[in-house]
CSV table of C-alpha atoms in Angstrom, one decimal:
chain,number,residue,atom,x,y,z
A,1,MET,CA,-15.0,28.7,-4.5
A,2,ALA,CA,-17.9,28.1,-2.2
A,3,VAL,CA,-17.1,28.0,1.6
A,4,THR,CA,-16.7,24.4,2.9
A,5,ARG,CA,-17.5,23.2,6.3
A,6,SER,CA,-13.8,23.0,7.3
A,7,GLN,CA,-13.5,26.8,6.8
A,8,THR,CA,-16.2,27.5,9.3
A,9,ALA,CA,-15.5,24.6,11.8
A,10,PRO,CA,-14.0,25.3,15.2
A,11,THR,CA,-10.2,25.3,15.1
A,12,ARG,CA,-8.1,22.8,17.0
A,13,SER,CA,-7.5,25.3,19.8
A,14,GLY,CA,-7.8,22.8,22.6
A,15,PHE,CA,-4.9,20.7,21.1
A,16,SER,CA,-2.8,23.8,20.5
A,17,ARG,CA,-3.4,25.2,23.9
A,18,ARG,CA,-2.2,22.0,25.5
A,19,GLY,CA,0.8,21.8,23.3
A,20,PHE,CA,-0.4,18.6,21.6
A,21,VAL,CA,0.4,19.6,18.0
A,22,GLY,CA,3.8,20.7,19.1
A,23,MET,CA,4.4,17.4,20.9
A,24,LEU,CA,3.8,15.6,17.6
A,25,GLY,CA,6.0,17.9,15.5
A,26,ALA,CA,9.5,17.1,14.4
A,27,GLY,CA,11.1,19.2,17.1
A,28,ALA,CA,9.7,16.9,19.9
A,29,ALA,CA,10.1,13.6,18.1
A,30,THR,CA,13.0,12.6,20.4
A,31,ALA,CA,10.7,12.7,23.5
A,32,GLY,CA,9.6,9.3,24.9
A,33,VAL,CA,6.1,9.0,26.2
A,34,GLY,CA,7.2,9.3,29.8
A,35,SER,CA,8.8,12.7,29.2
A,36,LEU,CA,5.8,14.3,27.6
A,37,ALA,CA,4.8,17.2,29.7
A,38,GLY,CA,1.4,16.6,31.4
A,39,ALA,CA,1.0,13.1,29.9
A,40,PRO,CA,-1.7,11.5,32.1
A,41,PHE,CA,-1.2,8.1,30.7
A,42,ALA,CA,2.6,7.7,30.8
A,43,SER,CA,2.7,4.7,33.0
A,44,ALA,CA,-0.3,3.0,31.2
A,45,ALA,CA,1.4,3.4,27.9
A,46,SER,CA,4.9,2.6,29.1
A,47,GLY,CA,5.0,-0.7,27.1
A,48,GLN,CA,4.5,1.3,23.9
A,49,GLY,CA,6.4,4.4,24.6
A,50,ALA,CA,9.6,2.9,25.9
A,51,GLY,CA,12.4,2.7,23.5
A,52,PRO,CA,14.0,4.8,20.8
A,53,THR,CA,12.3,7.1,18.4
A,54,ALA,CA,13.1,7.5,14.7
A,55,ALA,CA,14.9,10.8,15.4
A,56,ALA,CA,17.3,9.1,17.8
A,57,LEU,CA,18.6,6.3,15.5
A,58,PRO,CA,22.3,5.8,15.0
A,59,SER,CA,24.0,6.6,11.8
A,60,PRO,CA,22.7,4.5,9.0
A,61,THR,CA,26.3,3.2,8.4
A,62,SER,CA,26.4,1.8,11.9
A,63,SER,CA,26.5,-2.0,12.0
A,64,GLY,CA,23.6,-1.9,14.6
A,65,TYR,CA,21.4,0.4,12.6
A,66,TRP,CA,18.7,-2.0,11.5
A,67,GLU,CA,18.6,-3.6,15.0
A,68,ALA,CA,18.0,-0.1,16.3
A,69,VAL,CA,15.2,0.3,13.7
A,70,ARG,CA,13.6,-3.0,14.9
A,71,ARG,CA,13.5,-1.6,18.5
A,72,LEU,CA,11.2,1.3,17.2
A,73,PHE,CA,8.5,-1.5,17.1
A,74,SER,CA,7.0,-3.5,20.0
A,75,ILE,CA,6.3,-6.6,18.1
A,76,ASP,CA,6.4,-9.8,20.3
A,77,LYS,CA,10.0,-10.9,20.4
A,78,ASP,CA,8.7,-14.5,20.5
A,79,LEU,CA,7.0,-14.0,17.2
A,80,LEU,CA,8.6,-13.6,13.8
A,81,PHE,CA,5.8,-11.7,12.0
A,82,MET,CA,6.2,-11.9,8.2
A,83,ASN,CA,2.7,-11.1,7.0
A,84,VAL,CA,3.0,-7.3,6.7
A,85,GLY,CA,1.3,-7.7,3.4
A,86,THR,CA,-1.9,-8.3,5.4
A,87,VAL,CA,-1.3,-5.8,8.3
A,88,GLY,CA,1.7,-4.0,9.7
A,89,ALA,CA,2.7,-3.1,13.2
A,90,PRO,CA,2.8,0.5,14.1
A,91,PRO,CA,6.0,1.9,15.8
A,92,ARG,CA,5.9,2.7,19.4
A,93,GLU,CA,5.8,6.4,18.8
A,94,VAL,CA,2.8,6.0,16.5
A,95,VAL,CA,0.9,4.0,19.1
A,96,ALA,CA,1.8,6.6,21.7
A,97,ALA,CA,0.6,9.5,19.5
A,98,VAL,CA,-2.7,7.9,18.9
A,99,ASP,CA,-3.1,6.9,22.5
A,100,ARG,CA,-2.3,10.4,23.8
A,101,ALA,CA,-4.7,12.0,21.3
A,102,HIS,CA,-7.5,9.7,22.4
A,103,ARG,CA,-6.9,10.6,26.0
A,104,GLU,CA,-6.7,14.4,25.4
A,105,LEU,CA,-10.0,14.3,23.4
A,106,ALA,CA,-11.7,12.2,26.1
A,107,ALA,CA,-10.7,14.9,28.6
A,108,GLU,CA,-11.7,17.8,26.4
A,109,PRO,CA,-13.8,16.7,23.4
A,110,GLU,CA,-13.4,18.5,20.1
A,111,ALA,CA,-15.0,17.8,16.8
A,112,ALA,CA,-12.9,17.1,13.7
A,113,TYR,CA,-14.9,18.6,10.8
A,114,SER,CA,-11.7,19.2,8.9
A,115,ASP,CA,-9.9,18.5,5.5
A,116,PHE,CA,-6.7,17.7,7.6
A,117,ALA,CA,-4.6,19.6,5.1
A,118,ASP,CA,-1.7,19.5,7.6
A,119,VAL,CA,-1.7,15.7,7.7
A,120,ARG,CA,-2.2,15.4,4.1
A,121,ALA,CA,0.7,17.7,3.4
A,122,VAL,CA,3.0,15.4,5.4
A,123,ALA,CA,1.9,12.4,3.5
A,124,ALA,CA,2.1,14.1,0.2
A,125,ARG,CA,5.8,15.1,0.7
A,126,GLY,CA,6.7,11.5,1.4
A,127,TYR,CA,4.8,10.2,-1.6
A,128,GLY,CA,5.9,12.7,-4.2
A,129,CYS,CA,2.7,14.7,-4.9
A,130,ASP,CA,0.9,17.8,-3.6
A,131,THR,CA,-1.5,18.3,-0.8
A,132,ASP,CA,-4.4,18.9,-3.1
A,133,GLU,CA,-3.9,15.5,-4.6
A,134,MET,CA,-3.8,13.4,-1.4
A,135,VAL,CA,-6.6,11.9,0.7
A,136,ILE,CA,-6.3,9.9,3.9
A,137,THR,CA,-8.8,7.1,3.4
A,138,HIS,CA,-9.8,4.1,5.5
A,139,ASN,CA,-7.9,1.6,3.4
A,140,THR,CA,-7.2,0.7,-0.2
A,141,SER,CA,-10.6,-0.7,-0.8
A,142,ASP,CA,-12.1,2.6,0.3
A,143,GLY,CA,-9.8,4.5,-2.1
A,144,MET,CA,-10.5,2.2,-5.1
A,145,SER,CA,-14.3,2.6,-4.4
A,146,LYS,CA,-14.0,6.4,-4.3
A,147,ILE,CA,-12.1,6.4,-7.6
A,148,LEU,CA,-14.4,4.1,-9.5
A,149,ALA,CA,-17.6,5.8,-8.1
A,150,GLY,CA,-16.2,9.1,-9.2
A,151,LEU,CA,-15.4,8.3,-12.8
A,152,ASN,CA,-17.9,9.2,-15.4
A,153,LEU,CA,-18.3,5.8,-17.1
A,154,LYS,CA,-21.2,4.9,-19.3
A,155,LYS,CA,-22.8,1.8,-20.7
A,156,GLY,CA,-20.4,-0.1,-23.0
A,157,ASP,CA,-17.2,1.5,-21.7
A,158,GLU,CA,-14.5,-1.0,-21.0
A,159,ILE,CA,-12.3,-1.3,-18.0
A,160,LEU,CA,-9.2,-3.3,-18.9
A,161,THR,CA,-7.8,-5.1,-15.8
A,162,THR,CA,-6.2,-8.4,-14.8
A,163,ASN,CA,-7.3,-11.8,-13.5
A,164,HIS,CA,-5.3,-11.3,-10.3
A,165,GLU,CA,-7.1,-8.3,-8.8
A,166,HIS,CA,-8.2,-7.9,-5.2
A,167,SER,CA,-11.8,-7.7,-4.2
A,168,GLY,CA,-11.1,-4.0,-3.3
A,169,GLY,CA,-10.9,-3.3,-7.0
A,170,ASN,CA,-13.2,-6.1,-8.2
A,171,VAL,CA,-16.2,-5.1,-6.2
A,172,PRO,CA,-16.4,-1.4,-7.3
A,173,MET,CA,-15.8,-2.6,-10.9
A,174,ALA,CA,-18.7,-5.0,-10.6
A,175,LEU,CA,-20.8,-2.2,-9.1
A,176,ALA,CA,-20.0,-0.1,-12.2
A,177,ARG,CA,-20.8,-3.0,-14.4
A,178,ASP,CA,-24.1,-3.9,-12.9
A,179,ARG,CA,-25.2,-0.2,-12.3
A,180,TYR,CA,-24.1,1.4,-15.5
A,181,GLY,CA,-23.4,-1.4,-18.0
A,182,VAL,CA,-19.6,-0.9,-17.9
A,183,VAL,CA,-17.7,-3.9,-19.4
A,184,ILE,CA,-14.9,-5.5,-17.4
A,185,LYS,CA,-12.3,-7.1,-19.6
A,186,ARG,CA,-9.4,-9.1,-18.0
A,187,VAL,CA,-5.9,-9.8,-19.1
A,188,GLU,CA,-4.7,-13.2,-18.1
A,189,LEU,CA,-1.3,-12.8,-16.4
A,190,PRO,CA,1.6,-15.2,-16.6
A,191,VAL,CA,3.5,-15.9,-13.4
A,192,GLY,CA,7.0,-16.8,-12.3
A,193,ASN,CA,10.5,-15.7,-12.9
A,194,ASP,CA,10.5,-16.1,-16.7
A,195,GLN,CA,8.6,-12.7,-17.4
A,196,ARG,CA,10.0,-9.3,-18.2
A,197,ALA,CA,8.3,-6.0,-17.8
A,198,GLU,CA,7.8,-5.6,-21.6
A,199,ASP,CA,5.8,-8.9,-21.6
A,200,TYR,CA,3.1,-7.5,-19.3
A,201,VAL,CA,2.9,-4.3,-21.3
A,202,ARG,CA,2.5,-6.1,-24.4
A,203,LEU,CA,-0.5,-8.2,-23.1
A,204,PHE,CA,-2.2,-5.0,-22.0
A,205,ARG,CA,-1.5,-3.3,-25.4
A,206,LYS,CA,-3.0,-6.2,-27.4
A,207,ALA,CA,-6.2,-6.1,-25.2
A,208,ILE,CA,-6.9,-2.4,-25.7
A,209,THR,CA,-10.0,-1.7,-28.0
A,210,SER,CA,-11.8,1.5,-29.1
A,211,ARG,CA,-14.1,1.1,-26.2
A,212,THR,CA,-11.4,0.9,-23.5
A,213,LYS,CA,-11.7,3.8,-21.2
A,214,VAL,CA,-9.7,2.7,-18.1
A,215,LEU,CA,-6.6,0.7,-17.4
A,216,LEU,CA,-6.7,-0.7,-14.0
A,217,PHE,CA,-4.1,-3.0,-12.4
A,218,SER,CA,-2.6,-3.9,-9.1
A,219,ALA,CA,1.1,-3.1,-8.4
A,220,PRO,CA,2.3,-5.2,-6.9
A,221,LEU,CA,0.0,-8.1,-7.4
A,222,TYR,CA,-0.9,-9.1,-3.9
A,223,LYS,CA,-1.3,-12.8,-4.8
A,224,THR,CA,2.1,-13.4,-6.5
A,225,GLY,CA,4.3,-10.4,-5.4
A,226,THR,CA,4.8,-9.3,-9.0
A,227,MET,CA,5.3,-5.5,-9.3
A,228,LEU,CA,3.7,-4.7,-12.6
A,229,PRO,CA,5.7,-1.9,-14.4
A,230,ILE,CA,3.6,1.1,-13.4
A,231,ARG,CA,5.4,3.8,-15.3
A,232,MET,CA,5.4,1.7,-18.5
A,233,LEU,CA,1.7,0.9,-18.1
A,234,ALA,CA,0.9,4.6,-17.4
A,235,GLU,CA,2.7,5.6,-20.6
A,236,LEU,CA,0.7,3.0,-22.5
A,237,ALA,CA,-2.5,4.5,-21.1
A,238,GLN,CA,-1.4,8.1,-22.0
A,239,ARG,CA,-0.7,7.1,-25.6
A,240,HIS,CA,-4.2,5.7,-25.9
A,241,GLY,CA,-6.0,8.4,-24.0
A,242,LEU,CA,-7.0,6.0,-21.2
A,243,ILE,CA,-7.5,6.7,-17.5
A,244,SER,CA,-4.9,4.8,-15.4
A,245,VAL,CA,-6.0,3.4,-12.0
A,246,VAL,CA,-3.6,1.5,-9.6
A,247,ASP,CA,-4.5,-0.7,-6.8
A,248,GLY,CA,-1.2,0.1,-4.9
A,249,ALA,CA,-2.1,-1.4,-1.6
A,250,HIS,CA,1.4,-2.5,-0.9
A,251,ILE,CA,3.3,0.6,-2.2
A,252,PRO,CA,3.1,3.1,0.8
A,253,GLY,CA,5.9,2.3,3.2
A,254,MET,CA,7.5,-0.4,0.9
A,255,MET,CA,8.5,1.4,-2.2
A,256,ALA,CA,9.9,4.9,-2.5
A,257,TYR,CA,7.9,5.9,-5.6
A,258,ASP,CA,7.3,9.5,-6.5
A,259,PHE,CA,3.6,9.4,-7.5
A,260,HIS,CA,4.0,12.3,-10.0
A,261,GLN,CA,6.8,10.4,-11.7
A,262,LEU,CA,4.7,7.3,-12.0
A,263,GLY,CA,2.5,9.2,-14.3
A,264,VAL,CA,-0.8,7.6,-13.2
A,265,ASP,CA,-4.1,9.3,-12.8
A,266,PHE,CA,-5.2,7.5,-9.5
A,267,LEU,CA,-3.5,5.4,-7.0
A,268,ALA,CA,-5.0,3.8,-3.9
A,269,GLY,CA,-2.8,2.3,-1.2
A,270,ALA,CA,-2.9,1.1,2.4
A,271,GLY,CA,-1.7,3.0,5.5
A,272,ALA,CA,-1.8,0.1,7.9
A,273,LYS,CA,0.3,-2.4,5.9
A,274,TRP,CA,3.9,-1.5,5.0
A,275,GLN,CA,3.5,2.0,6.2
A,276,CYS,CA,2.6,0.7,9.6
A,277,GLY,CA,0.1,3.4,10.4
A,278,PRO,CA,-3.0,3.0,12.6
A,279,GLY,CA,-5.5,0.3,11.6
A,280,GLY,CA,-8.2,1.5,9.2
A,281,THR,CA,-6.0,4.0,7.2
A,282,GLY,CA,-5.1,4.4,3.7
A,283,VAL,CA,-3.8,6.9,1.1
A,284,LEU,CA,-5.4,8.0,-2.1
A,285,TYR,CA,-3.6,9.9,-4.8
A,286,ILE,CA,-5.6,11.8,-7.4
A,287,ARG,CA,-3.7,13.6,-10.2
A,288,ASN,CA,-5.0,17.2,-10.0
A,289,LYS,CA,-2.9,19.0,-12.6
A,290,VAL,CA,-1.3,18.4,-15.9
A,291,LEU,CA,2.2,17.1,-15.5
A,292,SER,CA,4.0,18.0,-18.7
A,293,GLN,CA,6.9,15.8,-18.0
A,294,HIS,CA,5.2,12.7,-16.6
A,295,ASN,CA,1.5,12.9,-17.6
A,296,PRO,CA,0.6,15.7,-20.2
A,297,ASN,CA,-2.9,14.2,-20.7
A,298,PRO,CA,-5.9,16.3,-19.7
A,299,LEU,CA,-7.3,15.3,-16.4
A,300,PRO,CA,-10.2,12.8,-16.5
A,301,GLU,CA,-13.6,13.8,-15.4
A,302,PHE,CA,-14.0,13.0,-11.8
A,303,TRP,CA,-16.7,13.5,-9.2
A,304,PRO,CA,-16.0,13.4,-5.4
A,305,VAL,CA,-19.2,11.4,-4.8
A,306,VAL,CA,-18.3,10.6,-1.2
A,307,SER,CA,-18.0,14.1,0.4
A,308,SER,CA,-19.6,16.4,3.0
A,309,GLY,CA,-17.5,19.3,1.7
A,310,TYR,CA,-18.7,19.6,-1.8
A,311,PRO,CA,-20.5,22.9,-2.3
A,312,ASP,CA,-24.3,22.8,-1.9
A,313,GLU,CA,-24.7,25.4,-4.8
A,314,GLY,CA,-22.5,26.6,-7.6
A,315,GLY,CA,-20.3,23.5,-8.0
A,316,VAL,CA,-16.6,23.7,-8.6
A,317,PRO,CA,-14.4,25.2,-11.3
A,318,PRO,CA,-13.4,23.0,-14.2
A,319,ARG,CA,-10.5,20.8,-13.4
A,320,ALA,CA,-7.0,22.2,-14.1
A,321,ASP,CA,-5.7,22.3,-17.7
A,322,GLY,CA,-2.2,23.3,-16.7
A,323,SER,CA,0.5,22.8,-14.0
A,324,LYS,CA,-1.6,24.7,-11.3
A,325,GLU,CA,-4.7,23.1,-9.7
A,326,SER,CA,-7.9,25.0,-10.0
A,327,TYR,CA,-9.2,23.6,-6.6
A,328,ASP,CA,-8.3,21.1,-3.9
A,329,ILE,CA,-9.9,17.9,-5.0
A,330,GLY,CA,-8.4,16.1,-2.0
A,331,ALA,CA,-10.2,18.4,0.5
A,332,TYR,CA,-13.6,17.5,-0.8
A,333,LEU,CA,-12.9,13.8,-0.5
A,334,GLN,CA,-11.3,14.2,2.9
A,335,GLU,CA,-14.4,16.0,4.4
A,336,VAL,CA,-16.8,13.3,5.3
A,337,GLY,CA,-18.2,14.6,8.5
A,338,ASN,CA,-16.6,14.2,12.0
A,339,SER,CA,-13.3,12.3,11.7
A,340,SER,CA,-10.7,10.9,14.2
A,341,MET,CA,-8.1,13.4,15.1
A,342,ALA,CA,-6.2,10.5,16.9
A,343,VAL,CA,-6.1,8.4,13.9
A,344,MET,CA,-5.0,11.3,11.7
A,345,GLU,CA,-2.2,12.1,14.2
A,346,GLY,CA,-1.1,8.4,13.9
A,347,VAL,CA,-0.9,8.8,10.1
A,348,ARG,CA,1.1,11.9,10.5
A,349,ARG,CA,3.6,10.2,12.8
A,350,ALA,CA,3.9,7.1,10.8
A,351,CYS,CA,4.8,9.1,7.7
A,352,GLN,CA,7.3,11.2,9.7
A,353,VAL,CA,9.0,8.0,11.0
A,354,TRP,CA,9.5,6.8,7.5
A,355,ASP,CA,10.7,10.1,6.2
A,356,ARG,CA,13.3,10.3,9.0
A,357,ILE,CA,14.5,6.8,8.3
A,358,GLY,CA,14.5,7.6,4.5
A,359,ARG,CA,12.0,6.0,2.1
A,360,GLU,CA,14.7,4.9,-0.4
A,361,ARG,CA,16.6,3.4,2.5
A,362,VAL,CA,13.5,1.5,3.6
A,363,GLN,CA,12.9,0.3,0.0
A,364,ASP,CA,16.4,-0.8,-0.5
A,365,ARG,CA,16.3,-2.8,2.8
A,366,VAL,CA,13.1,-4.6,2.2
A,367,LEU,CA,14.0,-5.4,-1.4
A,368,ASP,CA,17.4,-6.7,-0.3
A,369,LEU,CA,15.8,-9.0,2.2
A,370,SER,CA,13.3,-10.2,-0.4
A,371,ALA,CA,16.1,-10.9,-2.9
A,372,HIS,CA,17.9,-13.0,-0.2
A,373,LEU,CA,14.7,-14.9,0.5
A,374,LYS,CA,14.2,-15.6,-3.2
A,375,GLU,CA,17.7,-16.9,-3.7
A,376,LEU,CA,17.3,-19.3,-0.7
A,377,ILE,CA,13.9,-20.5,-2.0
A,378,ALA,CA,15.5,-21.1,-5.5
A,379,GLU,CA,18.4,-23.1,-3.8
A,380,ARG,CA,16.1,-25.3,-1.8
A,381,TRP,CA,12.9,-25.6,-4.0
A,382,GLY,CA,14.2,-24.6,-7.4
A,383,VAL,CA,13.4,-21.4,-9.3
A,384,LYS,CA,10.3,-22.9,-10.7
A,385,ALA,CA,8.8,-22.9,-7.3
A,386,LEU,CA,9.0,-19.1,-7.2
A,387,TYR,CA,5.8,-17.2,-8.4
A,388,SER,CA,7.5,-13.9,-7.7
A,389,PRO,CA,10.0,-12.6,-10.2
A,390,LYS,CA,13.6,-12.1,-9.1
A,391,ASP,CA,15.7,-11.4,-12.1
A,392,ASP,CA,14.0,-8.4,-13.6
A,393,PRO,CA,14.4,-5.5,-11.1
A,394,ARG,CA,11.3,-3.7,-12.6
A,395,LEU,CA,9.1,-6.5,-11.4
A,396,VAL,CA,10.3,-7.1,-7.9
A,397,CYS,CA,9.0,-6.1,-4.5
A,398,ALA,CA,9.1,-7.3,-0.9
A,399,LEU,CA,6.2,-9.8,-1.3
A,400,THR,CA,7.4,-13.3,-2.2
A,401,SER,CA,5.1,-16.2,-3.2
A,402,PHE,CA,6.3,-19.7,-3.8
A,403,ALA,CA,4.9,-23.3,-4.0
A,404,PRO,CA,6.7,-25.4,-1.4
A,405,PHE,CA,4.9,-28.6,-2.7
A,406,ARG,CA,5.4,-28.0,-6.4
A,407,ASP,CA,8.1,-30.7,-6.8
A,408,ALA,CA,5.6,-33.2,-5.1
A,409,GLY,CA,2.9,-32.2,-7.5
A,410,ASP,CA,0.6,-30.8,-4.8
A,411,VAL,CA,0.4,-27.2,-6.0
A,412,PHE,CA,-3.4,-27.6,-6.1
A,413,ASP,CA,-3.6,-28.8,-2.4
A,414,ALA,CA,-5.1,-26.0,-0.4
A,415,GLU,CA,-5.3,-28.1,2.7
A,416,LYS,CA,-1.6,-29.0,2.8
A,417,THR,CA,-0.6,-25.4,2.2
A,418,ALA,CA,-2.8,-24.2,5.0
A,419,LYS,CA,-1.5,-26.9,7.3
A,420,LEU,CA,2.1,-25.8,6.5
A,421,VAL,CA,1.3,-22.1,7.5
A,422,ASP,CA,-0.4,-23.3,10.7
A,423,ARG,CA,2.4,-25.5,11.8
A,424,LEU,CA,4.9,-22.8,11.0
A,425,LYS,CA,3.3,-20.6,13.6
A,426,ALA,CA,2.5,-23.3,16.1
A,427,GLU,CA,5.9,-25.0,16.1
A,428,HIS,CA,8.3,-22.1,15.1
A,429,GLY,CA,6.5,-18.9,16.0
A,430,ILE,CA,6.6,-17.6,12.4
A,431,VAL,CA,3.6,-16.0,10.8
A,432,ILE,CA,3.1,-15.9,7.0
A,433,ARG,CA,0.0,-16.6,4.9
A,434,THR,CA,-1.4,-18.6,2.0
A,435,SER,CA,-2.4,-17.4,-1.4
A,436,ASP,CA,-4.1,-18.8,-4.5
A,437,PHE,CA,-4.6,-17.6,-8.0
A,438,PRO,CA,-5.4,-18.7,-11.6
A,439,VAL,CA,-2.5,-19.8,-13.7
A,440,ILE,CA,-2.5,-19.9,-17.5
A,441,GLY,CA,-3.0,-23.5,-18.8
A,442,SER,CA,-4.1,-24.8,-15.4
A,443,ALA,CA,-7.7,-25.8,-14.7
A,444,LYS,CA,-7.5,-25.1,-11.0
A,445,PRO,CA,-5.9,-22.3,-9.0
A,446,HIS,CA,-2.3,-22.9,-7.7
A,447,HIS,CA,-1.8,-22.7,-3.9
A,448,VAL,CA,1.2,-21.1,-2.5
A,449,VAL,CA,2.6,-19.3,0.6
A,450,ARG,CA,3.4,-15.6,0.7
A,451,VAL,CA,6.1,-14.1,2.9
A,452,SER,CA,6.7,-10.4,3.6
A,453,THR,CA,10.1,-9.0,4.4
A,454,HIS,CA,10.1,-5.6,6.1
A,455,LEU,CA,12.4,-3.1,7.7
A,456,PHE,CA,12.1,-4.7,11.2
A,457,HIS,CA,13.5,-8.0,9.8
A,458,GLN,CA,17.1,-9.2,9.7
A,459,LYS,CA,18.8,-11.6,7.2
A,460,LYS,CA,18.9,-14.2,10.0
A,461,ASP,CA,15.0,-14.0,10.2
A,462,VAL,CA,14.8,-14.8,6.6
A,463,GLU,CA,17.1,-17.7,6.9
A,464,ARG,CA,15.2,-19.0,10.0
A,465,ALA,CA,11.9,-18.8,8.1
A,466,VAL,CA,13.3,-20.8,5.0
A,467,LYS,CA,14.9,-23.4,7.3
A,468,ALA,CA,11.6,-24.0,9.1
A,469,LEU,CA,9.5,-24.0,6.0
A,470,TRP,CA,11.9,-26.5,4.4
A,471,LYS,CA,11.6,-28.8,7.5
A,472,ILE,CA,7.8,-28.8,7.6
A,473,SER,CA,7.3,-29.1,3.8
A,474,ARG,CA,9.5,-32.2,3.8
A,475,GLN,CA,7.5,-33.7,6.6
A,476,LEU,CA,4.3,-33.0,4.8
A,477,SER,CA,5.4,-34.2,1.4
């Protein structure tokens, strides 16, 4: 393989000499900012560095465990932030790691022409894939753009997707349509609690044609909070020889999925939402080997079109046809010129925090809180107000969308829904967001509110939010 820039770039000797990498390693995770040797900014960052680290948490069986987890974060205590689906809040130790890195680099500048294999390895372990299949991106939209730009699609090829996609997927699909003549075909999705996983698979299966090349969908759907059945849809794609692409913006940090076991070809996710990493970060998984148990299909043709590490001459070997990669596809996409060491250290630390807590433990917690929220909504507004499934466990996640004005016939009233969200923050200090989407049989989109339940919330927070939503919605009805 041709030598890439990272192989000839300066090493991170400055960081190693000052002990920076060691400070960020697992062995030093119990240190607070103030105790870091030679930390020139300890007092300035004390508001972020004070408090426990993930390594110092009590036993998970302790009654105060989740309260201790909450103290890992510096979220304003006067604000109940339940909009993690838009952006998360990094733990104190993540903020401290990024801050320290910026200050170290300001004192002794160092370029970051690197494929960051060490950071990618930490992320890959947490997400159930290999380092060569992992890229740290800017966000989900960045990852989706890299995927669609790198696929070898031609005029007339069909992308089968849904009518509930985010612009992060819609825009690169539109570019492929307008530039190459690719056809975008959309499945209209039903909403609410009456659906089962098989219903969604059936809709996709009926829409596949001989020209379909890509099966692209969001999981969960950011508008409704429906977790489309990824594994089942990946198997459908495999049976038809299709490329599977998942907009998994909300998966990292929320769900404890093993990307290999999902069986998809590509998955783009956010690093700054549920994973609570630094702003402007995401993760991109690219299947880089044949997984006999989970995806035995040949690897799709893919070009790392956004890269400064791709060889100037000679190209790369053919993609793997077995269980061993023929080259590190992630490295090519990771190398895009000088990057931010500080941000990458923040990604590393955020992943380590989650791994120490336990990703399955986080998943169980956020789903439990979401289930509690859905039950309270059903009790007050009726189950028909829920646009997020609650009864089929294959379709649930920690995003909950519901229509507080459905019984009043005002589900089309965007202004009233927005006023509810504004008053909820102004009068009760609770932050959620609105959402709207097309509904089968309806001429206009439905307007709902969306609530995110995360690991720094308690059941009393969910109950407080429901009580406030009920009060304001009754006043506005």
